[in-house]
XYZ file of C-alpha atoms in Angstrom:
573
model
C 101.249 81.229 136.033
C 101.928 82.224 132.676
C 104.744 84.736 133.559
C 106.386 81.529 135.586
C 106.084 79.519 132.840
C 107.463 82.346 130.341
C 110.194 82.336 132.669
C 110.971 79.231 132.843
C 111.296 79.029 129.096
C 113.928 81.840 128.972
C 115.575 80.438 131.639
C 116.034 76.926 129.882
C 116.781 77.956 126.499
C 119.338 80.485 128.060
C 121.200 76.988 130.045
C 120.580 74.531 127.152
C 122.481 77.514 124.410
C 125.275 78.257 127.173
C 126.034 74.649 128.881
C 129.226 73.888 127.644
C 132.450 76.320 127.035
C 134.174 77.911 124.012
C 135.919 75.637 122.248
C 136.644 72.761 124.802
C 137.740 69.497 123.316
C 136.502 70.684 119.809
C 138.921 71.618 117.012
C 138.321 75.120 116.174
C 140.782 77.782 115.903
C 139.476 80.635 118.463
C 138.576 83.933 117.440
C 139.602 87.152 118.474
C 138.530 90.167 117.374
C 140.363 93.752 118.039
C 142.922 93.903 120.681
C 141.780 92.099 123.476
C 142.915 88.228 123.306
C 140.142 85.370 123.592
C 140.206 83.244 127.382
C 141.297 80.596 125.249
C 145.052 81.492 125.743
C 147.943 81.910 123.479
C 150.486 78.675 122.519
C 152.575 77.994 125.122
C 150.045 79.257 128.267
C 148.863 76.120 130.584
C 147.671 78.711 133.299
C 143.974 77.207 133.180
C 146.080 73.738 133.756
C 146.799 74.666 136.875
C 144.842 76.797 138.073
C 141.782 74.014 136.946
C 140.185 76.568 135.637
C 137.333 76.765 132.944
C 137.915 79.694 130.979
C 134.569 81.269 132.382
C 135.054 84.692 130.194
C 134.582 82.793 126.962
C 131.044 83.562 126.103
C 128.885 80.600 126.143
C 126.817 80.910 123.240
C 129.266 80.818 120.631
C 130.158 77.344 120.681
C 129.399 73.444 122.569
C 130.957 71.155 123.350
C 129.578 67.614 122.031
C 131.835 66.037 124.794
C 131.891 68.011 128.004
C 133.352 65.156 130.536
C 136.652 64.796 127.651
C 138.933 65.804 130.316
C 137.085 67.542 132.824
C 137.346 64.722 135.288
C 141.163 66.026 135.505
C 140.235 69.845 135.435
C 142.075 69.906 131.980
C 140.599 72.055 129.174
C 143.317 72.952 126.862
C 142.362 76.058 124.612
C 144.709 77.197 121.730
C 144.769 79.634 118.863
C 145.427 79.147 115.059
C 147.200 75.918 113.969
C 147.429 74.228 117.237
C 144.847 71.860 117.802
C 143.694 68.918 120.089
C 146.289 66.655 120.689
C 149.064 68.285 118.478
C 148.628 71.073 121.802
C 148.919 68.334 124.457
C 152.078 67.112 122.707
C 153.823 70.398 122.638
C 152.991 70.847 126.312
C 154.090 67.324 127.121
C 151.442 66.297 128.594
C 149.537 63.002 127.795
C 145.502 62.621 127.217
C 143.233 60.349 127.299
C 139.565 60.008 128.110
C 137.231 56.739 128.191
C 133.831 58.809 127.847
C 131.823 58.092 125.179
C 132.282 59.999 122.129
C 129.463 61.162 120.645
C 129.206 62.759 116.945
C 128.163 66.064 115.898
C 124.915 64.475 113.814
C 123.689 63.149 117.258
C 124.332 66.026 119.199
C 122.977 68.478 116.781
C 119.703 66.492 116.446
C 119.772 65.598 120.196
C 119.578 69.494 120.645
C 117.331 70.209 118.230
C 114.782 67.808 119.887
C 115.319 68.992 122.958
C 114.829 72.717 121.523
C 111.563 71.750 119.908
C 110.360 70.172 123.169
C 111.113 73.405 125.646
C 109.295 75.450 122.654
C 105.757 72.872 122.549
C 105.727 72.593 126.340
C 106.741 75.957 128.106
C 104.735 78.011 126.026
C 102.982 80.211 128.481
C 99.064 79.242 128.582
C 96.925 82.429 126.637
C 99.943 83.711 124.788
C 97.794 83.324 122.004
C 95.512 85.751 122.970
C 97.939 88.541 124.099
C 96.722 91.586 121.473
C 93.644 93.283 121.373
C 93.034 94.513 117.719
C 91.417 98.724 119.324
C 94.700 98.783 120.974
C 96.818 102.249 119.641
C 100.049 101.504 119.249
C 103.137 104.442 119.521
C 105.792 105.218 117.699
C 106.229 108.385 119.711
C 105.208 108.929 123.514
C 102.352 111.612 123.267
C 100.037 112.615 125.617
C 96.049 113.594 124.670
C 96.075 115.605 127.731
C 98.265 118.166 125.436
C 96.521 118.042 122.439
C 93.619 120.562 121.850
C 93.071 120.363 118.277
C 92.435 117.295 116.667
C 92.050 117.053 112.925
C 90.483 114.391 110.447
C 90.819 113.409 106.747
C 87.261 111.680 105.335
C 87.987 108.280 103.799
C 89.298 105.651 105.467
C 89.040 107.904 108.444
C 85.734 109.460 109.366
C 84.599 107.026 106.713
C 85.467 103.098 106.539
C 84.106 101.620 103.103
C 83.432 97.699 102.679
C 85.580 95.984 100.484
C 82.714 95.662 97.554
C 84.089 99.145 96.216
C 87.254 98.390 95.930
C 85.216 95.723 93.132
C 83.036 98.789 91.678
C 86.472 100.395 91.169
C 88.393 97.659 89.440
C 85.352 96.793 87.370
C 84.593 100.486 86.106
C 88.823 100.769 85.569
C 88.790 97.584 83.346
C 85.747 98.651 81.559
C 87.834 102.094 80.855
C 91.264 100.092 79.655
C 88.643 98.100 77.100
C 86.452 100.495 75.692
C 88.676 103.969 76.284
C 92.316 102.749 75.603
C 91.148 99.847 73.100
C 92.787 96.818 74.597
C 92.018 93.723 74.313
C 88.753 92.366 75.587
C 89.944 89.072 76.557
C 91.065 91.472 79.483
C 87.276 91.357 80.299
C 87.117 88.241 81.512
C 89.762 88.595 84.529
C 87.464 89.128 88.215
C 88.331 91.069 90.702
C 90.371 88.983 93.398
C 89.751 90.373 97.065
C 92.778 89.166 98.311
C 95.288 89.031 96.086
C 97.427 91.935 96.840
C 97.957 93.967 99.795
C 99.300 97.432 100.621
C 102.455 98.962 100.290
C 103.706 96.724 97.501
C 105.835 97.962 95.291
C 105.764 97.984 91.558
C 108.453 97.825 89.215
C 107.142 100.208 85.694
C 109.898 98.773 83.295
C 109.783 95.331 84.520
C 106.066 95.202 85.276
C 106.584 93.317 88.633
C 104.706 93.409 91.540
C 106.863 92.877 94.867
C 107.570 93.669 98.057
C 110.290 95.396 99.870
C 111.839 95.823 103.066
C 112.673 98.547 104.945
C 116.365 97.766 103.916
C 115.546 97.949 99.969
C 115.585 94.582 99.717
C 112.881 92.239 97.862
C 111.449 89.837 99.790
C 111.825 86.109 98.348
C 108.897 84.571 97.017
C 107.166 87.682 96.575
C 107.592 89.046 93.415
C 104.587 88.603 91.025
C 104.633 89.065 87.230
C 100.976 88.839 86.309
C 98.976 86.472 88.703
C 101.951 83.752 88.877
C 104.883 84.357 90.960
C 108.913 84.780 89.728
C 111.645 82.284 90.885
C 113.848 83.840 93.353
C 116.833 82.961 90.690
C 115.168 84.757 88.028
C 114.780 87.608 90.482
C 118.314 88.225 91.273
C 119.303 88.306 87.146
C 116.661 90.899 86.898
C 118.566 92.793 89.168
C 121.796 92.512 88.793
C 122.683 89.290 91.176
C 121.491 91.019 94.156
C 117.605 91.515 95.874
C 118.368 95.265 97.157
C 116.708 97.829 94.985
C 119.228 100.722 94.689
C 118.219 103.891 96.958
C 117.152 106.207 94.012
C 115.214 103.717 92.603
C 112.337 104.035 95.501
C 113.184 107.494 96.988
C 111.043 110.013 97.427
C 108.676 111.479 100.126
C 105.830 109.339 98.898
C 107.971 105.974 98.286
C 108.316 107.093 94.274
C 111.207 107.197 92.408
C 111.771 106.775 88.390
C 111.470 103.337 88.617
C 109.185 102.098 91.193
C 105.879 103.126 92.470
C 104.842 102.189 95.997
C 100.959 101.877 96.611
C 100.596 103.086 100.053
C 96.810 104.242 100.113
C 93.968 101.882 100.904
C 92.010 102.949 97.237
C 95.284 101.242 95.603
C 93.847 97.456 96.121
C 91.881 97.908 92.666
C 94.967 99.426 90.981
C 97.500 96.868 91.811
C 94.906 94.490 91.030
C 94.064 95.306 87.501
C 97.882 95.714 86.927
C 98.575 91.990 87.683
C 95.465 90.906 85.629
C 96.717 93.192 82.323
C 100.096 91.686 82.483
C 98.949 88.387 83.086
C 97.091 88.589 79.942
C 99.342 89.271 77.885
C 102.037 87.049 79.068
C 99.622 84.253 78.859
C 98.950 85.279 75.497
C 102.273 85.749 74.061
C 101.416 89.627 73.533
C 104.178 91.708 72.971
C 104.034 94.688 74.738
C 104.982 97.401 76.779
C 105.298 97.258 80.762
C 105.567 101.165 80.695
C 102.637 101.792 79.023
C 100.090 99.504 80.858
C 101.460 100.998 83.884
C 100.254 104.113 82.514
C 96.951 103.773 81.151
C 96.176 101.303 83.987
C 97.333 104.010 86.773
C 94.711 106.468 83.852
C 91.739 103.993 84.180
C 91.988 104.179 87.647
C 92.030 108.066 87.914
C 89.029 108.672 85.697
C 87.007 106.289 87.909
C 87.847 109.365 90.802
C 87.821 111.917 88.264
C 84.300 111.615 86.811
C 83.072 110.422 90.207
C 81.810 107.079 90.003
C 82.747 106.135 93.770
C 81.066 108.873 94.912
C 78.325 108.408 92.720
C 77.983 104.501 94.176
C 78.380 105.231 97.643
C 75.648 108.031 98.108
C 73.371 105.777 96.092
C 73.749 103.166 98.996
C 75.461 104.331 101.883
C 74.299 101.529 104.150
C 75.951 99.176 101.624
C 79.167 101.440 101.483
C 80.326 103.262 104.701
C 80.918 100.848 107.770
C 80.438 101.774 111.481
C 79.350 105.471 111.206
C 77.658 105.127 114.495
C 81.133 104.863 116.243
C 82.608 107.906 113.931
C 79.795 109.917 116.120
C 80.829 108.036 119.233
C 84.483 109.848 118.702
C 83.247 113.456 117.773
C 81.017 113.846 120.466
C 83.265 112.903 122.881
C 86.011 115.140 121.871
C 83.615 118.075 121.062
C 82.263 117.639 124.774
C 85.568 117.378 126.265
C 86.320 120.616 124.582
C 88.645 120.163 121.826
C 88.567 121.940 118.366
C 87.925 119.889 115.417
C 89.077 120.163 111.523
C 88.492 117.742 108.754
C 90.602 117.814 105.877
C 90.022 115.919 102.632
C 90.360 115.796 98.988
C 86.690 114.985 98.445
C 83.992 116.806 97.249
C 81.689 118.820 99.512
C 78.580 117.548 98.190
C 79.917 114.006 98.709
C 81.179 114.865 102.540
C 77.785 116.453 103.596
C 76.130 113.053 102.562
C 78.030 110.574 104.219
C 78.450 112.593 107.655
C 74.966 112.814 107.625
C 74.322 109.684 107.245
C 77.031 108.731 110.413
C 76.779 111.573 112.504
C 73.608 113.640 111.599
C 72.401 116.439 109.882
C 74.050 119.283 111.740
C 77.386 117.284 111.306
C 79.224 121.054 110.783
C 78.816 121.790 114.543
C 81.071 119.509 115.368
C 83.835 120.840 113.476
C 85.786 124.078 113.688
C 87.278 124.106 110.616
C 86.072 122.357 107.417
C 88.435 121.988 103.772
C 87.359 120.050 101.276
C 88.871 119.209 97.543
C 91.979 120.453 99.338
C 94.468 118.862 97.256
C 96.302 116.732 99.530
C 99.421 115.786 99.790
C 100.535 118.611 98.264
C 98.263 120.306 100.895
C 101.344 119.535 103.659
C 104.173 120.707 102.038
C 104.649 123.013 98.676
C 101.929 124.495 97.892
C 100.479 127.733 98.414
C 97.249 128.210 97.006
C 94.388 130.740 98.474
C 91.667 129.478 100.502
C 88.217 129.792 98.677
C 84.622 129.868 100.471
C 81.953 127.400 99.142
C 78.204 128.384 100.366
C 75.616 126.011 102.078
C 75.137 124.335 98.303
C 78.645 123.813 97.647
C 79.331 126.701 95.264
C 82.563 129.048 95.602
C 82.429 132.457 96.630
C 84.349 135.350 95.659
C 85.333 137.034 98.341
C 88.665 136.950 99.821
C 89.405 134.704 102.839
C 91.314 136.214 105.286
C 90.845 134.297 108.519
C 88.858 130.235 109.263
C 85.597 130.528 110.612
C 83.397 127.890 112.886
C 80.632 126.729 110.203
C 82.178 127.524 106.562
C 83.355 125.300 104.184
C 86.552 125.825 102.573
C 88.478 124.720 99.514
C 92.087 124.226 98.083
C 95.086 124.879 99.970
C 97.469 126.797 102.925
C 101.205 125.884 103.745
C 101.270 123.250 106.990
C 104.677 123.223 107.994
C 103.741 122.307 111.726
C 105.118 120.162 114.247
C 101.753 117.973 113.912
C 101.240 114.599 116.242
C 100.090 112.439 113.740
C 98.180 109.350 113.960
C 97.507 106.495 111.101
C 94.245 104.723 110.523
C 95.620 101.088 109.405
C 92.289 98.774 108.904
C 94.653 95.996 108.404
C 95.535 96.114 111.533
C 92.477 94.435 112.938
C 93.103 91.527 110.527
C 96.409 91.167 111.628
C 96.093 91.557 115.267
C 93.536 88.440 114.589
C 96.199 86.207 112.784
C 98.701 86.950 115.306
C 96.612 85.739 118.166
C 96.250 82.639 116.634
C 97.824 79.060 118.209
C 99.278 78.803 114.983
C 101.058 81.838 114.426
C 102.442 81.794 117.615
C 103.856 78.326 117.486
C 105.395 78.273 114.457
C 106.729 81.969 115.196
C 108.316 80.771 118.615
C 109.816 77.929 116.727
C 110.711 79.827 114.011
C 112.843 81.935 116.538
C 114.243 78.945 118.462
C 115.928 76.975 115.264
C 117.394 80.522 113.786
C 118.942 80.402 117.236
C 119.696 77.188 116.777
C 121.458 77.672 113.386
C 123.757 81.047 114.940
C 124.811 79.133 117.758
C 125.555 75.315 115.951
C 127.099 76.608 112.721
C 131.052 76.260 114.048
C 130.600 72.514 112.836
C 131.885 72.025 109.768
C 132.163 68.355 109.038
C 129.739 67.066 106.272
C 127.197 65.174 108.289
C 127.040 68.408 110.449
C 126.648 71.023 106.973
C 123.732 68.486 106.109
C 122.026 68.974 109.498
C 122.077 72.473 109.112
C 120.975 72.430 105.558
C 117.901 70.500 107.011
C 117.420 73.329 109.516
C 117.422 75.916 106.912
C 115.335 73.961 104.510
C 112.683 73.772 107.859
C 113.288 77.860 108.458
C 112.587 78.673 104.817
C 108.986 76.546 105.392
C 108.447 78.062 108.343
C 108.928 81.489 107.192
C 106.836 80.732 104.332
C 104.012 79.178 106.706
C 104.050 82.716 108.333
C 103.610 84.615 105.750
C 100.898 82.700 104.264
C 98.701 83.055 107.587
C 98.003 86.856 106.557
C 98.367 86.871 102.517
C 99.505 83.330 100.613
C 100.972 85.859 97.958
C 102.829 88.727 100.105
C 102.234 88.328 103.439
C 102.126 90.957 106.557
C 102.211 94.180 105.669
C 104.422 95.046 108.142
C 107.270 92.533 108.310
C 109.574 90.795 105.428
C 110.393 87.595 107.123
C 112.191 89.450 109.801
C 112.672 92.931 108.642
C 110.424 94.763 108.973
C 108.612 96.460 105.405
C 109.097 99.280 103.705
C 105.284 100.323 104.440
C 106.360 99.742 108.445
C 109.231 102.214 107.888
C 107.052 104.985 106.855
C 104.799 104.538 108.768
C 106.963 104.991 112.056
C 109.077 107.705 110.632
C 105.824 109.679 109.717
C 102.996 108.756 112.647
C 103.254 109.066 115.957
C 100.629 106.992 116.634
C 98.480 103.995 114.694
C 95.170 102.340 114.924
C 92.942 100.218 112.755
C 89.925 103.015 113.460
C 89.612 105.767 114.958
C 87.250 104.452 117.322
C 90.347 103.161 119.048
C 90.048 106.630 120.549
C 86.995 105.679 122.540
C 89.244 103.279 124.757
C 91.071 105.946 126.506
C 90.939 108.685 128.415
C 91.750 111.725 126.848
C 94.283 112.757 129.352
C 96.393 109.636 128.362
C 99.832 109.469 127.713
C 101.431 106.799 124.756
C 104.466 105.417 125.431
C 106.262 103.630 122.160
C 108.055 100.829 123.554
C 111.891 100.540 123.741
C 112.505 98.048 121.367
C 116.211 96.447 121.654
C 118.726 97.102 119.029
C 120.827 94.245 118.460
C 123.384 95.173 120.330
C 121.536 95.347 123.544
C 119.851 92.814 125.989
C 116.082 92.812 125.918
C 115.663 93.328 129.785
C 111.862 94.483 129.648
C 109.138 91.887 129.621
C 107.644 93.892 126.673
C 110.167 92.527 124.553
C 110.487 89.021 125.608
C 109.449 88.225 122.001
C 112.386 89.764 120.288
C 115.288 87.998 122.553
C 113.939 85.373 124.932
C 116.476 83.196 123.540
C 119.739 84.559 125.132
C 118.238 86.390 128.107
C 119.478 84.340 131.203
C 117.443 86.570 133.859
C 113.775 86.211 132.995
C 112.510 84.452 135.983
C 113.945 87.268 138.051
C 112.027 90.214 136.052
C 108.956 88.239 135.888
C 107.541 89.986 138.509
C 107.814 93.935 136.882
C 104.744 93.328 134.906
């Protein structure tokens, strides 16, 4: 039923956007672009006259007609390019007009289809489209099949190891305590909290400006995001700080790891506290007319955070309560015994300390935890770890203290440390805890009605935008004053500050495009695992450029609005 109905709503926006014909009756030059000349015909050419034809090669959604009986009771439409217009055409043809329909102005019939619009989109809504996405889905940005993967390998936190969000508290607190008492600022600073939700990741940060943004996979700031402190930057004050324009220049945020000279992109989860404690500094300042240096808190902030790591605090805190700490380490064994039984080799990989490792994987999986795993690195330096560097192997013994001896080959039970070169063709998959969050939003009623809608009146504005006339420009103004709340309504549904991590109104963000170009797959957990069989295949989905028609019912959500053949491929899925 709800295909039907899905299909129905394609099927009806596609009629109600292509009812009436390019430029019939309406006075609007027609366009032409390259060599080939428009249906409309040239000055002088009556063929569609006689022939009572209706210049059916136009396309239909560029234009409509706020008239369509003017004339076609005669089989008249008179179509002309540049100057000649209307009835200035009919005179130079000598023929006469007239017409006793009803006239009807573009206000009415740009509100009469912008009811109608809003009335397909309320009622033809398919019935449990609001419940479409289930958050231990894995999602592909590359097909791969498990059936050809033998080795699997694992980094520690966030991974093997989800934390609750009370650390991300221990490490902002500890941090702030550090910028007071080590780096001597003010304590007023003291007195700003933690806030949980405040930012999210893969913002952005501007050093020299000490902004807080984010940006799309274009380069482009996204409007209404920008922070200085805790209080957000008008969009006009935005565009003098750069220059007139949103788009941050490409050497400005390049770099492997989304770094350049002037921007800093906080990609990892353990970020939260840093960006955090960067808005809270500023905002101190600025509130009390402190003169200082954006450069420099960025500095000692990105310092306090470090020596909360370095001196190992949060690993300190989390083996003193695990329970409180690590989340769902009974489904982290779930995964490793069923890929150790199936017969695949295991690695983990992590920067961590060995010590702090062999604690938490014994609390999740058990104290012979090592059997499970082929391979074992620790402190191993990462991400350097990938790429450049070259550093020996070392042994650690059963108490964590290196050996001497010179590695030469990996063997089943030891525990290594530091570095090799990996310059593989790796299948990579992301753990994204976001994602279940989300998934959770985007299920809602509300998201999905005000998304659908969203879609519809952009449609809307690309099709009715050939009206010019002033009551017309202040319908459409209306229409984009709605879109702007709308988009802002969507965005607020995830994070009332930034948004979706993944999408800039409708780009989508820079954290999206890395994460595509550099997983093959992503999950909010790795027990996403335990929902397939491990001879599966993953088949990324062929999302439609815009150029092309989105003919698959996977992608109904990108172009429903000009696909005229729904109700026929209803039935493939």
């Amino acid at each position: 039923m709800s295909r039907q109905r899905l299909g129905d709503l394609g099927r009806a926006l596609w009629q109600k956007s292509s009812s009436a014909p390019l430029c019939a009756g309406l006075k609007i030059p027609a366009f032409a672009c390259g060599g080939v000349a428009s249906s409309c015909g040239a000055p002088g050419e009556h063929k569609c006259c006689k022939q009572g034809a209706n210049s059916s090669r136009a396309p239909a959604n560029v234009a409509a007609n706020p008239n369509p009986h003017s004339g076609a009771a005669a089989g008249h439409r008179h179509h002309v390019v540049g100057k000649l217009r209307g009835e200035e055409a009919l005179a130079k043809s000598g023929r006469a007009f007239s017409s006793t329909a009803p006239q009807i102005d573009h206000k009415t019939y740009l509100w009469a289809r912008y009811n109608e619009m809003k009335r397909l989109v309320h009622d033809l809504i398919p019935p449990g489209v609001c419940n479409l996405l289930n958050p231990s889905t894995i999602y592909a940005n590359n097909e791969v099949n498990l059936d050809e993967v033998d080795i699997y390998g694992f980094d520690y936190d966030y991974t093997l190891a989800l934390y609750s969000n009370s650390l991300n508290e221990m490490i902002y607190n500890k941090a702030r305590q550090f910028l007071v008492e080590h780096y001597k600022y003010p304590q007023g600073i003291s007195k700003y909290n933690y806030i949980p939700n405040f930012a999210a990741r893969g913002l952005h940060y501007d050093i020299q400006k000490g902004l807080l943004m984010k940006i799309d996979a274009f380069h482009y700031i996204q409007m209404g995001t920008v922070y200085r402190g805790l209080k957000p930057v008008p969009d006009e004050e935005v565009m003098q700080l750069y220059r007139g324009s949103n788009h941050v220049p490409l050497h400005q945020v390049s770099g492997f790891y989304g770094k350049g000279p002037k921007m800093k992109q906080f990609m990892d989860v353990f970020s939260l506290p840093e960006m955090t404690l960067l808005a809270a500094a500023n905002d101190y300042f600025i509130s009390n007319d402190i003169e200082y240096d954006p450069v420099h808190l960025y500095k000692d902030v990105s310092d306090a955070i470090a020596m909360v790591h370095i001196k190992g605090y949060m690993y300190k805190w989390i083996m003193q309560d695990l329970e409180k700490y690590i989340l769902r380490g009974d489904e982290t064994y779930a995964v490793l015994h069923r890929l150790a039984s199936h017969g695949k080799k295991l690695f983990l990989i992590t920067n961590s300390p060995f010590s702090f490792v062999d604690k938490g994987m014994k609390y999740m999986v058990g104290k012979d935890w090592r059997d499970f795993f082929d391979v074992v690195i620790v402190q191993a330096d990462k991400p350097h770890f990938f790429n450049d560097c070259v550093k020996p192997f070392r042994r650690l013994d059963s108490n964590g203290d290196l050996q001497w001896d010179k590695i030469k080959s990996l063997d089943k039970g030891q525990i290594y440390k530091q570095d090799l070169m990996l310059r593989h063709g790796w299948r990579t998959g992301a753990i994204v805890p976001e994602l279940e969050v989300e998934t959770k939003v985007v299920n809602t009623e509300q998201y999905a009605q005000s998304l659908t809608w969203l879609q519809a009146l952009t449609g809307l504005l690309e099709r009715m935008q050939m009206y010019r006339d002033a009551e017309s420009k202040k319908v459409l103004q209306d229409w984009l004053k709605e879109r702007e709340e709308l988009r802002a309504v969507t965005k607020n549904l995830f994070n009332p500050q930034f948004g979706s991590i993944f999408r800039t109104c409708h780009n989508p963000t820079y954290f999206s495009r890395r994460l595509c170009r550099f997983s093959d797959l992503y999950m909010a957990s790795i027990s996403c695992l335990l929902n397939y069989d491990l001879s599966y295949t993953f088949y990324p989905r062929r999302t439609p450029l815009q150029h092309e028609a989105p003919l698959w019912m996977d992608q109904l959500c990108t172009g429903c609005m000009k696909t005229p053949f729904l109700e026929e491929m209803a039935h493939i899925r």
